[in-house]
Coordinates of N, CA and C in Angstrom, one line a residue:
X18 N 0.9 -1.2 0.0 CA 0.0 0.0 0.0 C 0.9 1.2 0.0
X19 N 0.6 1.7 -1.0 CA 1.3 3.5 -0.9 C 0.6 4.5 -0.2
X20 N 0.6 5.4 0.4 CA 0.2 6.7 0.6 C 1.1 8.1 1.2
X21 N -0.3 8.9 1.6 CA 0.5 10.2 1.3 C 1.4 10.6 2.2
X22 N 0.7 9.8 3.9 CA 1.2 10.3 4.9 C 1.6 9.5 5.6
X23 N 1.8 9.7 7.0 CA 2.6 8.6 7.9 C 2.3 8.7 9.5
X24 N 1.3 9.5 9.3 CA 0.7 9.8 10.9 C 0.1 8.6 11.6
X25 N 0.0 8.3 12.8 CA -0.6 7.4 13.5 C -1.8 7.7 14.1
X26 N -3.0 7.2 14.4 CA -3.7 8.1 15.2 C -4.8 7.5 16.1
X27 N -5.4 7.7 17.0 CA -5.9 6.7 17.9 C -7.4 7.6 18.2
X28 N -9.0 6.7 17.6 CA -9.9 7.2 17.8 C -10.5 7.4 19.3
X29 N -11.6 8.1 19.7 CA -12.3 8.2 20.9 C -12.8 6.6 21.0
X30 N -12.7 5.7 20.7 CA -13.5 4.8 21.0 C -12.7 3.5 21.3
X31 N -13.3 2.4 21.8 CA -12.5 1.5 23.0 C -12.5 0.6 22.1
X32 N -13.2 0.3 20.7 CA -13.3 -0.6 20.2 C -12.6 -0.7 18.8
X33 N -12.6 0.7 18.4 CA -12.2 1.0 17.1 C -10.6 1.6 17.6
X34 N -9.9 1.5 16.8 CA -8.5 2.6 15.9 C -8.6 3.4 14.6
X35 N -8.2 4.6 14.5 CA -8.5 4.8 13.0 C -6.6 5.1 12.4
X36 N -5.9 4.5 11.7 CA -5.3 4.9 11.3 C -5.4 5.9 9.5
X37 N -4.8 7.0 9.7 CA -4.7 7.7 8.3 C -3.8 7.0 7.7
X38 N -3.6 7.1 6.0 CA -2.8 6.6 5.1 C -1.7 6.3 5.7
X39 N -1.0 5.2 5.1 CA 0.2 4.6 5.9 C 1.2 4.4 4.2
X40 N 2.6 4.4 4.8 CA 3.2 4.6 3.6 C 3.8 3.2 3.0
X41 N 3.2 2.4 3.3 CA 4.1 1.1 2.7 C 3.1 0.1 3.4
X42 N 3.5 -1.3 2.6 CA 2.8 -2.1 3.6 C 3.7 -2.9 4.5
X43 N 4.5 -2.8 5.2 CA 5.4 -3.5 5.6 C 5.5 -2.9 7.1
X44 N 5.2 -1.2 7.1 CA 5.0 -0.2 8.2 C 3.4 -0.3 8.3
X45 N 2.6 -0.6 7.9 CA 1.4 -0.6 8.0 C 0.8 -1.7 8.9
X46 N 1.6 -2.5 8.3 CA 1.5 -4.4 9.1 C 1.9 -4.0 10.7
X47 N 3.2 -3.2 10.8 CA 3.8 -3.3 12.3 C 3.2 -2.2 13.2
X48 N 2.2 -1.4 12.0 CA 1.3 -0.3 13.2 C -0.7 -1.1 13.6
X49 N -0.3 -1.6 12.4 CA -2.0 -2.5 12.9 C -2.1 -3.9 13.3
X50 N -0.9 -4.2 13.3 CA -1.1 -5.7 14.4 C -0.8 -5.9 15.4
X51 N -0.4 -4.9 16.2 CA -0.6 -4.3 17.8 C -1.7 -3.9 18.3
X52 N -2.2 -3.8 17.2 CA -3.9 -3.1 17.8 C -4.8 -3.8 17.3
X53 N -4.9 -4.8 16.8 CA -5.8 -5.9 16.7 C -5.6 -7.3 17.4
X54 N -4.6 -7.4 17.8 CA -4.2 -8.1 19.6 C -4.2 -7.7 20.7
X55 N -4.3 -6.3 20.8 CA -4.9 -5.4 22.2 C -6.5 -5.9 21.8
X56 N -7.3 -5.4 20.3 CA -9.1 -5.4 20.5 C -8.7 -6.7 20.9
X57 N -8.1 -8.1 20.0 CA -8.5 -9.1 20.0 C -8.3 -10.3 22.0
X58 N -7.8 -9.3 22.6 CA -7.3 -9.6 23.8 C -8.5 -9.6 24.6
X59 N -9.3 -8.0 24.4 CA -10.0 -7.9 25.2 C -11.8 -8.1 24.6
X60 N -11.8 -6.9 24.0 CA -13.6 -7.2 23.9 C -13.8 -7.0 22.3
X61 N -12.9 -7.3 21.3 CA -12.8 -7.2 20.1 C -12.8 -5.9 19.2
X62 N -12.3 -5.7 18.3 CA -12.8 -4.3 17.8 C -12.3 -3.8 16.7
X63 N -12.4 -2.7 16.1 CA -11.9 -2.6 14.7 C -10.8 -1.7 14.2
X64 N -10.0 -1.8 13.2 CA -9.1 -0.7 13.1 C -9.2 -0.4 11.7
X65 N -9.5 1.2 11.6 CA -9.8 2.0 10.3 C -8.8 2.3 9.7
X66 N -8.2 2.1 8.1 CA -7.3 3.0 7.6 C -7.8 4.0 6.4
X67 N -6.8 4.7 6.6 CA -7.8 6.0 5.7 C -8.3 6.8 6.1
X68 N -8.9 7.0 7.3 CA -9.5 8.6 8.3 C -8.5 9.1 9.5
X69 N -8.3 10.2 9.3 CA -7.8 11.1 10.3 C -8.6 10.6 11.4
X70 N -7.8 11.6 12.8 CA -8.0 10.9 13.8 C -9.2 12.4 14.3
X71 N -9.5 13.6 13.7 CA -10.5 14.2 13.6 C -12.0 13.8 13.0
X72 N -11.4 12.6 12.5 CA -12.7 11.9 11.3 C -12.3 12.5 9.8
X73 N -11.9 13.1 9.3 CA -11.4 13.3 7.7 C -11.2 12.2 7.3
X74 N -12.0 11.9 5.6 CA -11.3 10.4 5.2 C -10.1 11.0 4.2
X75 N -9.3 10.6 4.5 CA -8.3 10.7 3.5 C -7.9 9.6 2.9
X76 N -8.3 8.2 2.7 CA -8.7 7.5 2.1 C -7.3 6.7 1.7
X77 N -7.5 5.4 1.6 CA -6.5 4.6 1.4 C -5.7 4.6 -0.3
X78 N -4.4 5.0 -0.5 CA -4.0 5.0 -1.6 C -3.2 3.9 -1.9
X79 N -3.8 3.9 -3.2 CA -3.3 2.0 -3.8 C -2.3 2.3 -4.7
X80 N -1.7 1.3 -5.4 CA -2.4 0.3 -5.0 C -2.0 -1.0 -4.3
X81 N -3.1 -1.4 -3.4 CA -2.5 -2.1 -2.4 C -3.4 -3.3 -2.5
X82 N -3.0 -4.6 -1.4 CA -3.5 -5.9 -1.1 C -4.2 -6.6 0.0
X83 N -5.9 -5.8 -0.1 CA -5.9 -6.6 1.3 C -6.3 -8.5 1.5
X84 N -5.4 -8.9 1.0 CA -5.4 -10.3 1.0 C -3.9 -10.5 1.2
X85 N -2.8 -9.2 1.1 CA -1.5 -9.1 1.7 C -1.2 -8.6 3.1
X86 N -2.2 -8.0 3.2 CA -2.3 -7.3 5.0 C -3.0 -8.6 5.7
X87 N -3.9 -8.9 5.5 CA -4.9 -10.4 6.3 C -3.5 -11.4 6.5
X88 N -2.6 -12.4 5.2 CA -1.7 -13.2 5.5 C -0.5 -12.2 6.6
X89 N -0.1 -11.4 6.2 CA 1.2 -10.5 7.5 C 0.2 -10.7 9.0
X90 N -0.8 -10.0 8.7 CA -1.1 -10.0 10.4 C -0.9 -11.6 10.7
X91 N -1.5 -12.5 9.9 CA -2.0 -13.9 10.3 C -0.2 -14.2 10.8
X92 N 0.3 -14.2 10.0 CA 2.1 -14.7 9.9 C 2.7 -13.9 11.2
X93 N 2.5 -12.4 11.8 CA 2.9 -11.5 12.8 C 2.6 -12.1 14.3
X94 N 1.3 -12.9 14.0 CA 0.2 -12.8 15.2 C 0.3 -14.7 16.2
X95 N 0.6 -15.0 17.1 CA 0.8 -16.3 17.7 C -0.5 -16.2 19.2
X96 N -1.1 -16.9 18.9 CA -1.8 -18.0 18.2 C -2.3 -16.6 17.0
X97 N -2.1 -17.3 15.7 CA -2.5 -16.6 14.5 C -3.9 -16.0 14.4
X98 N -4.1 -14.6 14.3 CA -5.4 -14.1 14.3 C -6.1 -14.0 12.9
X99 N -7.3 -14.7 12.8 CA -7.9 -14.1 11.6 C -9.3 -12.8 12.0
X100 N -8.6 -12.3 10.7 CA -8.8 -10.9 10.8 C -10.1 -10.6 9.7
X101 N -11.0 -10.2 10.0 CA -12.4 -10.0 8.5 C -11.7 -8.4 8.0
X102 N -11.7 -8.0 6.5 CA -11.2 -6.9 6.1 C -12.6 -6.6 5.4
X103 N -12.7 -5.0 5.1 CA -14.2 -4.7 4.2 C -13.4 -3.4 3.8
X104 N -13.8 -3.1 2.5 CA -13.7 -1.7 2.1 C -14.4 -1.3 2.0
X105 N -14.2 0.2 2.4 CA -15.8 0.9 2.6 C -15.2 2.3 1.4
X106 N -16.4 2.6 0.5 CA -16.5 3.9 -0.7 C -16.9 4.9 0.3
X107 N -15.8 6.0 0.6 CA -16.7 7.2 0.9 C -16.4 8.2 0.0
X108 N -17.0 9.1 -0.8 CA -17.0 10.2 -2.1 C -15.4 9.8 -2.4
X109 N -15.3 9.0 -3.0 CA -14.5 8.4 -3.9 C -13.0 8.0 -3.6
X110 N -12.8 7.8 -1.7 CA -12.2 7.1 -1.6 C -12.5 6.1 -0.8
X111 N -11.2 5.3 -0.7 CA -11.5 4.2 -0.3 C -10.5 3.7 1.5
X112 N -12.0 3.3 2.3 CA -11.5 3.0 3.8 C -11.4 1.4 4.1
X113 N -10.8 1.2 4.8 CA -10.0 -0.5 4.9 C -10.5 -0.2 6.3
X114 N -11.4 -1.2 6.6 CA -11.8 -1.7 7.9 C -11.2 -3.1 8.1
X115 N -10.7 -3.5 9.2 CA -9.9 -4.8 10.3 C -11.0 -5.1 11.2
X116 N -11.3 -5.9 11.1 CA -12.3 -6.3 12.4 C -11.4 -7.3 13.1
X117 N -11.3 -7.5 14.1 CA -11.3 -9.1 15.3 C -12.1 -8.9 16.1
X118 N -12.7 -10.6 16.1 CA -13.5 -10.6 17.5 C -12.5 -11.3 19.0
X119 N -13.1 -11.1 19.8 CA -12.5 -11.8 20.9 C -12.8 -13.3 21.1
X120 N -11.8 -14.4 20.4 CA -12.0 -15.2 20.6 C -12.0 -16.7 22.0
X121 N -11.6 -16.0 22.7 CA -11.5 -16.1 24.1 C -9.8 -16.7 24.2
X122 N -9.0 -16.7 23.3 CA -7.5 -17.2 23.1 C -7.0 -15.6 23.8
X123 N -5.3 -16.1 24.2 CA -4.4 -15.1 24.1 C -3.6 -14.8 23.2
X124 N -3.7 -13.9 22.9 CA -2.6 -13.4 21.4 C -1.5 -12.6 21.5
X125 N -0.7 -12.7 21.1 CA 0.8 -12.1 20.7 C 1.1 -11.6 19.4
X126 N 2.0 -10.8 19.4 CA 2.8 -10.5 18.6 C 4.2 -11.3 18.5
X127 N 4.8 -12.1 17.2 CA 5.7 -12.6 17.0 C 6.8 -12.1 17.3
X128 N 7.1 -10.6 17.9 CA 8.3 -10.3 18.3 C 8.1 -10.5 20.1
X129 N 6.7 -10.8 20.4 CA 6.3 -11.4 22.1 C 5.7 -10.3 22.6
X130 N 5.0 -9.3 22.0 CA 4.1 -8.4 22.7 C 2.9 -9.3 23.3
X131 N 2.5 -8.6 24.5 CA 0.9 -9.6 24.5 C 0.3 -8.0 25.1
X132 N -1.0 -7.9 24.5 CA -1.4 -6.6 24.8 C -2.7 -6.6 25.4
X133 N -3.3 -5.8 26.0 CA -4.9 -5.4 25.9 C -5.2 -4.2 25.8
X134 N -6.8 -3.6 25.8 CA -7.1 -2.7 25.3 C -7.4 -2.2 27.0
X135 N -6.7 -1.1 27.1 CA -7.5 -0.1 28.5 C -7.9 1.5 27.5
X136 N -9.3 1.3 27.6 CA -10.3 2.7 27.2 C -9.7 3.2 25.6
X137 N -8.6 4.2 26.0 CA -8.3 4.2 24.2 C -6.6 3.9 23.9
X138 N -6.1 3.4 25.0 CA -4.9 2.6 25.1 C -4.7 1.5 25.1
X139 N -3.6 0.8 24.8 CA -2.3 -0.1 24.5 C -2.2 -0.5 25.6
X140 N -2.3 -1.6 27.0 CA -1.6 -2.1 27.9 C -1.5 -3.1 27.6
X141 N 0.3 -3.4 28.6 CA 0.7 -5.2 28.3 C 0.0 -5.7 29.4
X142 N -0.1 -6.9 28.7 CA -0.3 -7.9 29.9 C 0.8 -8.5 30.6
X143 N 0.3 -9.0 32.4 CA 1.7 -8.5 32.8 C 1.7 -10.5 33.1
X144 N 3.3 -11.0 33.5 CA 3.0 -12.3 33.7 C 2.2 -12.9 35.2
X145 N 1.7 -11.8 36.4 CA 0.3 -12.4 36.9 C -0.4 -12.6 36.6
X146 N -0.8 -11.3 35.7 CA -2.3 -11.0 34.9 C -2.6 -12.1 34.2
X147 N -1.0 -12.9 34.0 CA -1.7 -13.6 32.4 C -1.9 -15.6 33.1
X148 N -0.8 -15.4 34.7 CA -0.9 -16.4 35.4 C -2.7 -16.7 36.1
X149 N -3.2 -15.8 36.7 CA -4.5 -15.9 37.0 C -5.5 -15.9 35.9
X150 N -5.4 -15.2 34.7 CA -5.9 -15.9 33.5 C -6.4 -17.1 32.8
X151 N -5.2 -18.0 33.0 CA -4.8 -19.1 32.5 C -5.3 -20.1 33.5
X152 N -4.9 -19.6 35.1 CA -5.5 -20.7 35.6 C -7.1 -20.8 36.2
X153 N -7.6 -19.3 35.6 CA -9.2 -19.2 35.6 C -9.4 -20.1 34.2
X154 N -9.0 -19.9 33.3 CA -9.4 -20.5 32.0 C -9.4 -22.2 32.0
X155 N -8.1 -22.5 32.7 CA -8.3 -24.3 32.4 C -8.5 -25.0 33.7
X156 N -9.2 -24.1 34.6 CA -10.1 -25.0 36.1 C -10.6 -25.8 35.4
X157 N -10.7 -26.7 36.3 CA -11.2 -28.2 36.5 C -13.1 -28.1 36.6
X158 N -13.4 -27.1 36.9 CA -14.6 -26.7 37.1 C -14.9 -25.9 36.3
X159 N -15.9 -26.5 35.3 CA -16.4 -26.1 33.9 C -17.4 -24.8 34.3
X160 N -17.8 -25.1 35.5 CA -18.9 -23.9 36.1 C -18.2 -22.6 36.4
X161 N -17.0 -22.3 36.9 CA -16.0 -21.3 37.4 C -15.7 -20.6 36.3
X162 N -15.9 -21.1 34.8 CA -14.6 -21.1 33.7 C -15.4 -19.3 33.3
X163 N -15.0 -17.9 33.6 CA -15.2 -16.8 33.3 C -15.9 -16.5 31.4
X164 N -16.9 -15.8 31.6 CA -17.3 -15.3 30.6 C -17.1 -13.9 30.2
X165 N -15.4 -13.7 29.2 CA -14.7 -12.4 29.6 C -15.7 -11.4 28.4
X166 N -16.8 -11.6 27.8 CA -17.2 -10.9 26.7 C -18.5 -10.1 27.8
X167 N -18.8 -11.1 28.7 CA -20.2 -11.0 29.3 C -19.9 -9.2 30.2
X168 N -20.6 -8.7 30.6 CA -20.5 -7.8 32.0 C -21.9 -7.8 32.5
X169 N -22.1 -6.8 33.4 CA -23.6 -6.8 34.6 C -24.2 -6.3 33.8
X170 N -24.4 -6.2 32.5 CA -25.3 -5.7 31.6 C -26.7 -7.2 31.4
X171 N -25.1 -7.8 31.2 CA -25.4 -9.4 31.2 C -26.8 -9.8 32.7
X172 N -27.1 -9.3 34.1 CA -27.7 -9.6 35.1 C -29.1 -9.3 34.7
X173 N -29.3 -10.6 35.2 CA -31.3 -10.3 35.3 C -31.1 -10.0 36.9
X174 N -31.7 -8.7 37.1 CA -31.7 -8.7 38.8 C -33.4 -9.6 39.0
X175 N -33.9 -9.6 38.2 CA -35.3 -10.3 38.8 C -34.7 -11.7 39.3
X176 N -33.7 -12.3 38.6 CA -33.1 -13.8 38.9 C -32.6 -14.0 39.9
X177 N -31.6 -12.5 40.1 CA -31.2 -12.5 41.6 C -31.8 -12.4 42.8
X178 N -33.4 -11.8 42.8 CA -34.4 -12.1 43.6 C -34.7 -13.1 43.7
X179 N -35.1 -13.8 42.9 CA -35.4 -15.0 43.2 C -34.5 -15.9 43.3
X180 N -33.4 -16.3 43.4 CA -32.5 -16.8 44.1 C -32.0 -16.7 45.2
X181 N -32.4 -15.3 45.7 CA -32.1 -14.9 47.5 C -33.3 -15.6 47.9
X182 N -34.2 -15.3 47.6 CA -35.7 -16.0 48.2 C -35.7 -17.3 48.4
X183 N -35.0 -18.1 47.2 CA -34.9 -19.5 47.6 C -34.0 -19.9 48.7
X184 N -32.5 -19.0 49.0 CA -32.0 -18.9 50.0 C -32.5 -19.4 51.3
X185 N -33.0 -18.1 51.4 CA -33.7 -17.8 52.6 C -35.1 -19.0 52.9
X186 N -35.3 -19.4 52.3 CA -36.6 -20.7 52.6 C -35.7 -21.9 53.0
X187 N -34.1 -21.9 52.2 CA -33.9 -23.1 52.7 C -33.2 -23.2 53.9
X188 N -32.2 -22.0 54.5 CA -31.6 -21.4 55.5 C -31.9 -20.3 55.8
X189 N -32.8 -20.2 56.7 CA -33.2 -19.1 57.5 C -32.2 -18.0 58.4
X190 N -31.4 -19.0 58.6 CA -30.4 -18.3 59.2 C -29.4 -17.9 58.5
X191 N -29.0 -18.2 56.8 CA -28.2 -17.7 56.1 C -28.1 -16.0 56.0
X192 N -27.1 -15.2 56.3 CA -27.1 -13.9 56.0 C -26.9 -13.9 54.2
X193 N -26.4 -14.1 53.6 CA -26.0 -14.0 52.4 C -27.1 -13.5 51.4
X194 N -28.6 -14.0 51.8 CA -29.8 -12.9 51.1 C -29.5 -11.7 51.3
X195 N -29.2 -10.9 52.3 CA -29.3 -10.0 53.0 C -28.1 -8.8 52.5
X196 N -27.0 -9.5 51.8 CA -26.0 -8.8 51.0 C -26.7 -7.9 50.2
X197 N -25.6 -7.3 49.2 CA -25.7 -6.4 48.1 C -25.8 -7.5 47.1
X198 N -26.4 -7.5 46.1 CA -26.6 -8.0 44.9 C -25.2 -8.1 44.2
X199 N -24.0 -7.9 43.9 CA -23.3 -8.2 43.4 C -22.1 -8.5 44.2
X200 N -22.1 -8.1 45.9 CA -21.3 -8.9 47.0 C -21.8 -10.5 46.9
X201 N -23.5 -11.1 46.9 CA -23.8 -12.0 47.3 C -23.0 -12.7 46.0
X202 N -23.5 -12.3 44.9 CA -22.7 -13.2 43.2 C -21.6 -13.5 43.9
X203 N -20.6 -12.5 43.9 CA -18.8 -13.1 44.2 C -19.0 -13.8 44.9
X204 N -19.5 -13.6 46.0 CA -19.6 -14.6 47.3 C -19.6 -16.0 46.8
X205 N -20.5 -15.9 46.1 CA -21.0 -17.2 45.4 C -20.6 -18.0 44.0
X206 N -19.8 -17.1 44.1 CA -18.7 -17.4 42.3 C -19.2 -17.1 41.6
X207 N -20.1 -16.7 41.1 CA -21.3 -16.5 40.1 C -21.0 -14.8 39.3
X208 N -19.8 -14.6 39.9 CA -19.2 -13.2 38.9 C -17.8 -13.4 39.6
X209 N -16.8 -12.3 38.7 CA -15.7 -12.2 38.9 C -15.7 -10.5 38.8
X210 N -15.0 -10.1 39.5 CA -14.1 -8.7 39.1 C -12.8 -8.6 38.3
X211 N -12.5 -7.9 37.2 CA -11.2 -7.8 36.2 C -11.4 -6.7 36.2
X212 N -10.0 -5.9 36.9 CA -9.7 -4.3 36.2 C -11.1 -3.6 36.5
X213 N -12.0 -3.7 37.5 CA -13.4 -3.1 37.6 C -14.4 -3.2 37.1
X214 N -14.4 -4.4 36.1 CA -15.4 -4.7 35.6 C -15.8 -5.6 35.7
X215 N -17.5 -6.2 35.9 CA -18.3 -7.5 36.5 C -18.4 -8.4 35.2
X216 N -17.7 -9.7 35.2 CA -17.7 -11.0 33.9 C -18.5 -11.9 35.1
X217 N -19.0 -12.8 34.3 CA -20.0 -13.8 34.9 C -19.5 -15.1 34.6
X218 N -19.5 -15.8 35.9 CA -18.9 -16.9 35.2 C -20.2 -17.9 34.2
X219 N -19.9 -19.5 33.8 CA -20.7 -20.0 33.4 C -22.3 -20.4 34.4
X220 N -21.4 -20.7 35.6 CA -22.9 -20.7 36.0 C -23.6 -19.4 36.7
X221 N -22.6 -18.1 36.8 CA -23.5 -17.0 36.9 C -24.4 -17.0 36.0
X222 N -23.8 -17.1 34.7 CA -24.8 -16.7 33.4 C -26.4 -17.9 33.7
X223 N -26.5 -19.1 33.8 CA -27.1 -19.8 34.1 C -28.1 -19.5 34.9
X224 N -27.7 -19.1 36.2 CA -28.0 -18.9 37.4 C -28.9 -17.8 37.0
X225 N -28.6 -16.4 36.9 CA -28.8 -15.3 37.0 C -28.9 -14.2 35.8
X226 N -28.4 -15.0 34.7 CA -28.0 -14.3 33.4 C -29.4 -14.2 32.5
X227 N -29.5 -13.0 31.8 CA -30.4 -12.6 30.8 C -31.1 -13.9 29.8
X228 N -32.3 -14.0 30.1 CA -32.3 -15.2 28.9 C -31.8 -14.2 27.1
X229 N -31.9 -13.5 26.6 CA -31.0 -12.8 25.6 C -29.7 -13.0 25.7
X230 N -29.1 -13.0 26.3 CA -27.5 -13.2 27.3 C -26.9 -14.9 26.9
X231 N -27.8 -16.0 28.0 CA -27.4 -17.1 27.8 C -27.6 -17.3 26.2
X232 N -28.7 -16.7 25.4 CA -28.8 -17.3 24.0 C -27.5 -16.6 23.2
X233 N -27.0 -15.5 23.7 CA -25.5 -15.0 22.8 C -25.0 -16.0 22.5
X234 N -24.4 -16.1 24.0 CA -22.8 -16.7 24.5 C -23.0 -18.0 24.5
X235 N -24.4 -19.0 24.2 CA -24.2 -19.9 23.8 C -24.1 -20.3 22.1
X236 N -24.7 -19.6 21.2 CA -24.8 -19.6 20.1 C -23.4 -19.1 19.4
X237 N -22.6 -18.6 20.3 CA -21.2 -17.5 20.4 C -19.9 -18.8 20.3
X238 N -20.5 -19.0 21.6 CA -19.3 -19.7 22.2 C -19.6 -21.3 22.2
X239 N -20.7 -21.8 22.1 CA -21.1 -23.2 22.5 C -20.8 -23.2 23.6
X240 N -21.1 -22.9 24.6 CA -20.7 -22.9 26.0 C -20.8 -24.3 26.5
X241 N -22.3 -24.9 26.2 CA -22.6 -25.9 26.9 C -22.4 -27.1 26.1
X242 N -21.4 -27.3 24.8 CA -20.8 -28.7 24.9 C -20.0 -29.1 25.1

């Protein structure tokens, strides 16, 4: 890919990147496959080429290969990311959208970056972060195993009522109805906290999760075979 400029640029948003024209594809590969293993780390997300970081398209100048950018990132990326690419026409040029989703893997970069996304930044992951990770991921207890796409968006609090209610009919003397609604979950495994935000595990989602919710992340993930 040729173009005019060489600026980097990083959007308002947690999901997207927009880089402007990039001058080669070789430099283009080593500024967008860092940022598609940060989305792909965390909650997935897209990286634009072609628009200023005001929003201006200045539009991708060819001619270039996006079937040459998809194999680099694939070849850059361990465990290898596949990447969906779309061009998009805006008054007559042309914007290259990167999608990843979060496939619940850890990803690297081939020179050993491992990243995530914090708000409209780049953090590494550190070797605790990635030790508690790992050993949330391959517990022995399929029910513990964290749902990192899900958050309390994910809660039916009606579910949570009626699960304290049952509580309490079967132990009268249990305090744990009597908690905060997302004290009693942890309490009970049924969420986790990461970096301040509420993931659910599998049998939170079960327990207490949105019927909209369990039908995602099962149709998503196959959770339950």
């Amino acid at each position: 890919m040729t173009a005019a400029s060489v600026a980097f640029s990083v959007s308002q948003s947690t999901s997207s990147d927009i880089l402007d024209s990039l001058p080669g594809i070789k430099e283009c590969i080593n500024l967008v496959t860092p940022e598609l293993v940060a989305f792909s780390n965390t909650k997935g997300g897209t990286v634009y080429l072609g628009v200023e970081d005001d929003g201006e398209v200045t539009g991708c100048i060819g001619p270039y290969s996006i079937q040459n950018i998809l194999d680099a990132v694939y070849d850059k990326t361990r465990p290898p990311l596949f990447v969906e690419a779309k061009e998009i026409p805006y008054k007559g040029k042309q914007v290259i959208a990167l999608h990843v989703d979060n496939d619940g893997l850890i990803h690297t970069t081939t020179d050993g970056r491992c990243l995530k996304r914090l708000g409209k930044n780049n953090r590494p992951w550190y070797p605790e972060e990635l030790s508690n990770r790992y050993s949330t991921e391959y517990n022995s207890d399929f029910s513990s195993k964290v749902i990192t796409e899900s958050s309390d968006l994910d809660i039916d609090l009606l579910e949570i009522y009626k699960l304290k209610e049952k509580l309490r009919l079967r132990d009268r003397t249990s305090t744990l109805p009597d908690m905060d609604d997302m004290a009693f979950l942890k309490d009970l495994g049924l969420i986790i906290y990461e970096e301040g935000t509420v993931h659910l595990t599998i049998a939170g989602l079960l327990f207490v999760g949105k019927e909209t919710s369990i039908k995602k992340f099962y149709l998503k993930r196959k959770l339950f075979i």
